[in-house]
Amino acid sequence: MNSDPKTMSTIAAGGTPFTRQARQAGLSRLSAISALLLAALGSFVTAPSHAQDIPSSPSFVDDFASFNRERWYVSDGWSNGSHQNCTWSKGLVELSDGVLSLGFEKQKLKDRDYACGEIQTKQRFGYGTYEARMKTDTGSGLNAAFFSYIGPSDKQPWDEIDFEVLTKDTSKVQVNAYIAGKGKNEKLVDVAGGTENAFNDYAFVWEKDSLRWYVNGKLVNTITDPAKLPTHAQKIFFSLWGSDKMTGWMGAFADPGRKLKLQIDRVAFTALGEPCQFPESLACSIK
């Protein structure tokens, strides 16, 4: 169980939402909003020449000393489909002492009995190293996720790269990739000591010819099949949500009786070919 920070400020929503495309066959996430404004897509910069033709916004490190409203959009006021038992709420996104927390709690919002938190970048990113340092809570029927995504709500094919902690079992994290809406690339990998007892480092390295996932610096999965590699720049997401319908995947949901949290200490993107940005970065050591 993660204790509540002593002092905390709530992050207000702003900008234009971009929602994820539906997942089918028991792993679905239904997109909730199709409208978007081109002005909110964020400006792209040209990626390094060896990164082929996928555009990317610049490298960044965010340690959440403050909340960068130019970078992050806070989801608020909708759900991703009937499978999700909570409504995204800006009130469940809170900043305290350099840690951003996404919450889940019993709170009636619209047609759901629970409220939950999600943030997403306003910019899209291409080839490079994606890193997050985070700590989950525990509870069956919940999903704590760090992932990248693009899809039809952005007038693009559905590509996605995932870390998903199904908190019914915090000894593992599921890695996955969706290419043009096709998945079946999931793998459960161990997280030594559990995802809830300490902050752990999750990273994936996306290159033209490979996609690699790392947990605490250790390589845990690799895809090299060209048919299973993303080809479209994506936004970065963090979310904590529940379901009382997807029991086969997430476990049977039960009211946790308390506020749960996904805590994020740091997130970074280092474009392919650029130098690492902080000493602990995976980009400093991988080849």
CSV table of C-alpha atoms in Angstrom, one decimal:
chain,number,residue,atom,x,y,z
A,1,MET,CA,0.0,0.0,0.0
A,2,ASN,CA,1.3,3.4,-1.0
A,3,SER,CA,0.9,6.1,1.6
A,4,ASP,CA,-0.6,9.5,0.7
A,5,PRO,CA,1.9,12.4,0.2
A,6,LYS,CA,1.7,14.9,3.0
A,7,THR,CA,1.1,17.8,0.6
A,8,MET,CA,-0.3,17.6,-2.8
A,9,SER,CA,-1.6,19.8,-5.6
A,10,THR,CA,-4.2,18.8,-8.1
A,11,ILE,CA,-3.4,19.3,-11.8
A,12,ALA,CA,-6.1,21.0,-13.8
A,13,ALA,CA,-6.9,19.7,-17.3
A,14,GLY,CA,-6.3,21.7,-20.4
A,15,GLY,CA,-5.7,21.2,-24.1
A,16,THR,CA,-7.4,18.7,-26.4
A,17,PRO,CA,-7.9,15.0,-25.6
A,18,PHE,CA,-6.7,12.1,-27.8
A,19,THR,CA,-8.1,8.8,-26.9
A,20,ARG,CA,-6.9,5.2,-27.5
A,21,GLN,CA,-8.5,2.9,-30.1
A,22,ALA,CA,-10.6,-0.1,-29.1
A,23,ARG,CA,-9.0,-3.4,-28.2
A,24,GLN,CA,-11.0,-6.5,-28.9
A,25,ALA,CA,-10.9,-10.1,-27.7
A,26,GLY,CA,-10.9,-9.3,-24.0
A,27,LEU,CA,-8.2,-6.7,-24.1
A,28,SER,CA,-10.3,-3.9,-25.5
A,29,ARG,CA,-9.9,-0.3,-24.8
A,30,LEU,CA,-12.6,1.7,-26.6
A,31,SER,CA,-11.8,5.1,-27.8
A,32,ALA,CA,-14.1,7.7,-26.3
A,33,ILE,CA,-13.6,10.8,-28.3
A,34,SER,CA,-13.0,11.1,-32.1
A,35,ALA,CA,-12.9,14.9,-32.4
A,36,LEU,CA,-9.5,16.7,-32.2
A,37,LEU,CA,-8.0,20.0,-33.1
A,38,LEU,CA,-5.0,20.1,-35.4
A,39,ALA,CA,-3.5,23.0,-33.4
A,40,ALA,CA,-3.0,20.7,-30.4
A,41,LEU,CA,-1.0,18.0,-32.2
A,42,GLY,CA,2.2,19.7,-31.3
A,43,SER,CA,5.1,20.6,-33.6
A,44,PHE,CA,7.4,17.9,-34.9
A,45,VAL,CA,11.1,18.2,-35.5
A,46,THR,CA,13.0,16.0,-38.0
A,47,ALA,CA,14.4,12.9,-36.5
A,48,PRO,CA,18.0,11.9,-37.1
A,49,SER,CA,18.6,10.8,-40.7
A,50,HIS,CA,19.2,7.1,-39.7
A,51,ALA,CA,15.7,7.1,-38.1
A,52,GLN,CA,14.2,6.9,-41.6
A,53,ASP,CA,11.1,8.9,-42.2
A,54,ILE,CA,9.2,8.8,-38.8
A,55,PRO,CA,9.0,12.3,-37.5
A,56,SER,CA,9.6,13.0,-33.8
A,57,SER,CA,9.3,15.7,-31.2
A,58,PRO,CA,12.5,16.5,-29.4
A,59,SER,CA,14.1,14.5,-26.6
A,60,PHE,CA,13.0,15.4,-23.1
A,61,VAL,CA,13.3,14.5,-19.4
A,62,ASP,CA,10.5,15.3,-17.0
A,63,ASP,CA,11.2,14.8,-13.3
A,64,PHE,CA,7.9,16.5,-12.3
A,65,ALA,CA,9.5,19.3,-10.3
A,66,SER,CA,6.5,21.1,-11.8
A,67,PHE,CA,3.7,20.2,-14.2
A,68,ASN,CA,4.5,21.1,-17.8
A,69,ARG,CA,1.2,22.0,-19.4
A,70,GLU,CA,2.8,22.5,-22.8
A,71,ARG,CA,3.8,18.8,-22.7
A,72,TRP,CA,0.9,17.0,-20.9
A,73,TYR,CA,-2.8,16.8,-21.4
A,74,VAL,CA,-4.9,15.6,-18.4
A,75,SER,CA,-7.8,13.4,-19.4
A,76,ASP,CA,-11.1,14.5,-17.8
A,77,GLY,CA,-14.7,13.8,-18.1
A,78,TRP,CA,-15.1,10.6,-20.1
A,79,SER,CA,-14.3,6.8,-20.1
A,80,ASN,CA,-12.8,4.6,-22.7
A,81,GLY,CA,-15.7,2.3,-23.1
A,82,SER,CA,-18.2,0.1,-21.2
A,83,HIS,CA,-15.5,-2.2,-20.0
A,84,GLN,CA,-13.9,0.7,-17.9
A,85,ASN,CA,-15.6,1.2,-14.6
A,86,CYS,CA,-14.2,4.7,-13.9
A,87,THR,CA,-14.4,8.2,-15.4
A,88,TRP,CA,-11.2,10.0,-16.1
A,89,SER,CA,-10.9,12.9,-13.6
A,90,LYS,CA,-8.4,15.8,-13.5
A,91,GLY,CA,-8.9,15.6,-9.7
A,92,LEU,CA,-7.1,12.3,-9.7
A,93,VAL,CA,-3.9,13.7,-11.2
A,94,GLU,CA,-1.8,15.2,-8.4
A,95,LEU,CA,1.8,16.5,-8.0
A,96,SER,CA,3.7,16.3,-4.7
A,97,ASP,CA,7.5,16.5,-4.0
A,98,GLY,CA,8.6,15.7,-7.5
A,99,VAL,CA,6.2,12.7,-7.9
A,100,LEU,CA,3.1,12.7,-10.1
A,101,SER,CA,0.3,10.5,-8.9
A,102,LEU,CA,-2.6,9.1,-10.8
A,103,GLY,CA,-5.4,8.0,-8.6
A,104,PHE,CA,-8.3,5.5,-8.5
A,105,GLU,CA,-11.1,5.9,-5.9
A,106,LYS,CA,-14.8,5.4,-5.3
A,107,GLN,CA,-16.3,8.7,-6.6
A,108,LYS,CA,-19.5,8.9,-8.6
A,109,LEU,CA,-18.8,10.7,-11.9
A,110,LYS,CA,-21.4,10.7,-14.7
A,111,ASP,CA,-22.4,7.0,-15.2
A,112,ARG,CA,-19.5,5.4,-13.3
A,113,ASP,CA,-19.1,4.8,-9.6
A,114,TYR,CA,-15.3,5.3,-9.6
A,115,ALA,CA,-12.9,8.0,-10.8
A,116,CYS,CA,-9.4,7.4,-12.3
A,117,GLY,CA,-6.4,9.3,-13.7
A,118,GLU,CA,-4.6,9.6,-17.0
A,119,ILE,CA,-2.1,11.9,-18.7
A,120,GLN,CA,-0.9,11.9,-22.3
A,121,THR,CA,1.6,14.0,-24.2
A,122,LYS,CA,0.4,16.6,-26.7
A,123,GLN,CA,3.4,15.7,-28.9
A,124,ARG,CA,4.3,12.5,-30.8
A,125,PHE,CA,7.6,10.7,-30.7
A,126,GLY,CA,9.5,8.3,-33.0
A,127,TYR,CA,12.5,6.1,-32.8
A,128,GLY,CA,14.4,6.3,-29.5
A,129,THR,CA,14.5,5.2,-25.9
A,130,TYR,CA,11.4,5.7,-23.8
A,131,GLU,CA,11.8,5.5,-20.0
A,132,ALA,CA,9.6,5.8,-16.9
A,133,ARG,CA,10.4,5.3,-13.2
A,134,MET,CA,7.2,4.4,-11.4
A,135,LYS,CA,5.6,2.6,-8.5
A,136,THR,CA,2.1,1.0,-8.4
A,137,ASP,CA,-0.5,0.1,-5.9
A,138,THR,CA,-2.1,-3.3,-5.5
A,139,GLY,CA,-5.7,-4.5,-6.3
A,140,SER,CA,-7.5,-7.0,-8.5
A,141,GLY,CA,-9.3,-5.6,-11.5
A,142,LEU,CA,-6.9,-2.6,-12.1
A,143,ASN,CA,-4.4,-1.7,-14.7
A,144,ALA,CA,-1.4,0.7,-14.1
A,145,ALA,CA,0.1,1.5,-17.5
A,146,PHE,CA,3.0,3.3,-19.2
A,147,PHE,CA,2.7,3.1,-23.0
A,148,SER,CA,2.9,4.9,-26.3
A,149,TYR,CA,-0.1,5.0,-28.7
A,150,ILE,CA,-1.4,6.5,-31.9
A,151,GLY,CA,-4.7,5.6,-33.7
A,152,PRO,CA,-7.8,6.5,-35.6
A,153,SER,CA,-8.7,9.4,-33.2
A,154,ASP,CA,-5.5,11.0,-34.6
A,155,LYS,CA,-6.3,10.0,-38.1
A,156,GLN,CA,-3.5,7.4,-38.0
A,157,PRO,CA,-3.3,3.6,-37.9
A,158,TRP,CA,-3.3,2.0,-34.5
A,159,ASP,CA,0.2,1.5,-33.3
A,160,GLU,CA,1.0,0.9,-29.5
A,161,ILE,CA,3.9,-0.1,-27.3
A,162,ASP,CA,3.0,-1.2,-23.7
A,163,PHE,CA,4.0,-1.7,-20.2
A,164,GLU,CA,0.9,-2.8,-18.2
A,165,VAL,CA,1.0,-3.8,-14.5
A,166,LEU,CA,-2.2,-5.8,-13.8
A,167,THR,CA,-2.1,-5.1,-10.1
A,168,LYS,CA,-3.8,-8.4,-9.2
A,169,ASP,CA,-0.2,-9.7,-9.4
A,170,THR,CA,2.5,-7.0,-8.8
A,171,SER,CA,5.3,-9.5,-9.3
A,172,LYS,CA,5.0,-9.1,-13.0
A,173,VAL,CA,4.5,-6.6,-15.8
A,174,GLN,CA,3.0,-7.3,-19.2
A,175,VAL,CA,4.8,-6.0,-22.3
A,176,ASN,CA,3.0,-5.8,-25.6
A,177,ALA,CA,2.8,-4.1,-29.0
A,178,TYR,CA,-0.1,-3.5,-31.4
A,179,ILE,CA,0.7,-2.9,-35.1
A,180,ALA,CA,-2.1,-1.6,-37.3
A,181,GLY,CA,-4.5,-2.8,-34.6
A,182,LYS,CA,-3.1,-6.3,-34.4
A,183,GLY,CA,-1.7,-7.5,-31.0
A,184,LYS,CA,-0.9,-11.0,-29.8
A,185,ASN,CA,2.6,-9.9,-28.9
A,186,GLU,CA,2.1,-9.9,-25.1
A,187,LYS,CA,4.6,-11.3,-22.6
A,188,LEU,CA,4.5,-11.4,-18.8
A,189,VAL,CA,7.9,-10.6,-17.3
A,190,ASP,CA,9.1,-10.6,-13.7
A,191,VAL,CA,9.7,-7.5,-11.6
A,192,ALA,CA,12.0,-8.4,-8.7
A,193,GLY,CA,10.6,-7.2,-5.4
A,194,GLY,CA,7.3,-6.3,-6.9
A,195,THR,CA,5.9,-3.2,-8.6
A,196,GLU,CA,4.4,-1.8,-5.4
A,197,ASN,CA,7.3,-1.9,-2.9
A,198,ALA,CA,9.7,0.5,-4.7
A,199,PHE,CA,10.1,2.6,-7.8
A,200,ASN,CA,11.2,0.5,-10.8
A,201,ASP,CA,12.6,1.5,-14.1
A,202,TYR,CA,10.7,0.5,-17.3
A,203,ALA,CA,12.0,1.3,-20.7
A,204,PHE,CA,11.6,0.3,-24.3
A,205,VAL,CA,13.9,1.1,-27.2
A,206,TRP,CA,12.2,1.5,-30.6
A,207,GLU,CA,14.4,1.3,-33.7
A,208,LYS,CA,13.6,0.7,-37.3
A,209,ASP,CA,14.7,-3.0,-37.1
A,210,SER,CA,13.8,-3.9,-33.5
A,211,LEU,CA,11.7,-3.2,-30.4
A,212,ARG,CA,13.2,-4.0,-27.0
A,213,TRP,CA,11.7,-3.8,-23.5
A,214,TYR,CA,13.8,-3.4,-20.3
A,215,VAL,CA,12.9,-3.7,-16.6
A,216,ASN,CA,15.5,-2.1,-14.2
A,217,GLY,CA,18.0,-2.2,-17.0
A,218,LYS,CA,17.6,-5.8,-17.9
A,219,LEU,CA,16.4,-6.8,-21.4
A,220,VAL,CA,13.2,-8.8,-21.0
A,221,ASN,CA,11.7,-9.0,-24.5
A,222,THR,CA,12.7,-8.3,-28.2
A,223,ILE,CA,10.8,-8.1,-31.4
A,224,THR,CA,12.6,-8.0,-34.8
A,225,ASP,CA,9.8,-9.2,-37.1
A,226,PRO,CA,9.2,-6.3,-39.5
A,227,ALA,CA,5.5,-7.1,-39.5
A,228,LYS,CA,5.4,-6.6,-35.7
A,229,LEU,CA,7.2,-3.2,-35.5
A,230,PRO,CA,5.4,0.2,-35.2
A,231,THR,CA,5.8,2.6,-38.1
A,232,HIS,CA,4.0,5.7,-36.8
A,233,ALA,CA,5.0,8.4,-34.3
A,234,GLN,CA,3.1,8.0,-31.0
A,235,LYS,CA,2.1,9.9,-27.9
A,236,ILE,CA,3.2,8.8,-24.4
A,237,PHE,CA,0.5,7.9,-21.9
A,238,PHE,CA,0.3,7.0,-18.2
A,239,SER,CA,-3.0,5.7,-16.8
A,240,LEU,CA,-4.6,3.9,-13.8
A,241,TRP,CA,-8.0,2.4,-14.4
A,242,GLY,CA,-10.3,-0.4,-13.4
A,243,SER,CA,-12.8,-2.9,-15.0
A,244,ASP,CA,-15.4,-5.2,-13.5
A,245,LYS,CA,-15.9,-6.9,-16.9
A,246,MET,CA,-12.4,-7.9,-18.0
A,247,THR,CA,-12.0,-10.5,-15.3
A,248,GLY,CA,-10.1,-13.0,-17.4
A,249,TRP,CA,-7.3,-10.6,-18.0
A,250,MET,CA,-7.3,-8.1,-15.0
A,251,GLY,CA,-8.9,-10.3,-12.3
A,252,ALA,CA,-12.2,-9.8,-10.5
A,253,PHE,CA,-12.7,-6.2,-9.4
A,254,ALA,CA,-13.4,-5.5,-5.8
A,255,ASP,CA,-13.8,-2.1,-4.2
A,256,PRO,CA,-10.4,-1.4,-2.7
A,257,GLY,CA,-12.0,0.7,0.1
A,258,ARG,CA,-9.3,3.3,-0.2
A,259,LYS,CA,-7.6,5.6,-2.8
A,260,LEU,CA,-5.1,3.8,-5.0
A,261,LYS,CA,-2.2,5.4,-6.9
A,262,LEU,CA,0.2,5.0,-9.7
A,263,GLN,CA,3.2,7.2,-8.8
A,264,ILE,CA,5.6,8.5,-11.5
A,265,ASP,CA,9.0,9.8,-10.5
A,266,ARG,CA,10.4,10.4,-14.0
A,267,VAL,CA,9.7,10.0,-17.6
A,268,ALA,CA,12.1,10.6,-20.5
A,269,PHE,CA,12.4,10.2,-24.3
A,270,THR,CA,15.8,10.2,-25.9
A,271,ALA,CA,15.7,10.3,-29.7
A,272,LEU,CA,17.7,7.7,-31.6
A,273,GLY,CA,21.3,8.8,-32.0
A,274,GLU,CA,21.2,11.5,-29.4
A,275,PRO,CA,23.3,11.4,-26.2
A,276,CYS,CA,21.8,10.2,-23.0
A,277,GLN,CA,20.2,12.9,-20.8
A,278,PHE,CA,20.8,11.8,-17.2
A,279,PRO,CA,23.3,9.4,-15.7
A,280,GLU,CA,20.8,6.6,-14.9
A,281,SER,CA,19.3,6.6,-18.4
A,282,LEU,CA,19.3,3.3,-20.3
A,283,ALA,CA,20.4,5.4,-23.3
A,284,CYS,CA,23.8,5.8,-21.6
A,285,SER,CA,24.5,2.1,-21.6
A,286,ILE,CA,22.7,0.3,-24.5
A,287,LYS,CA,24.2,-0.1,-28.0
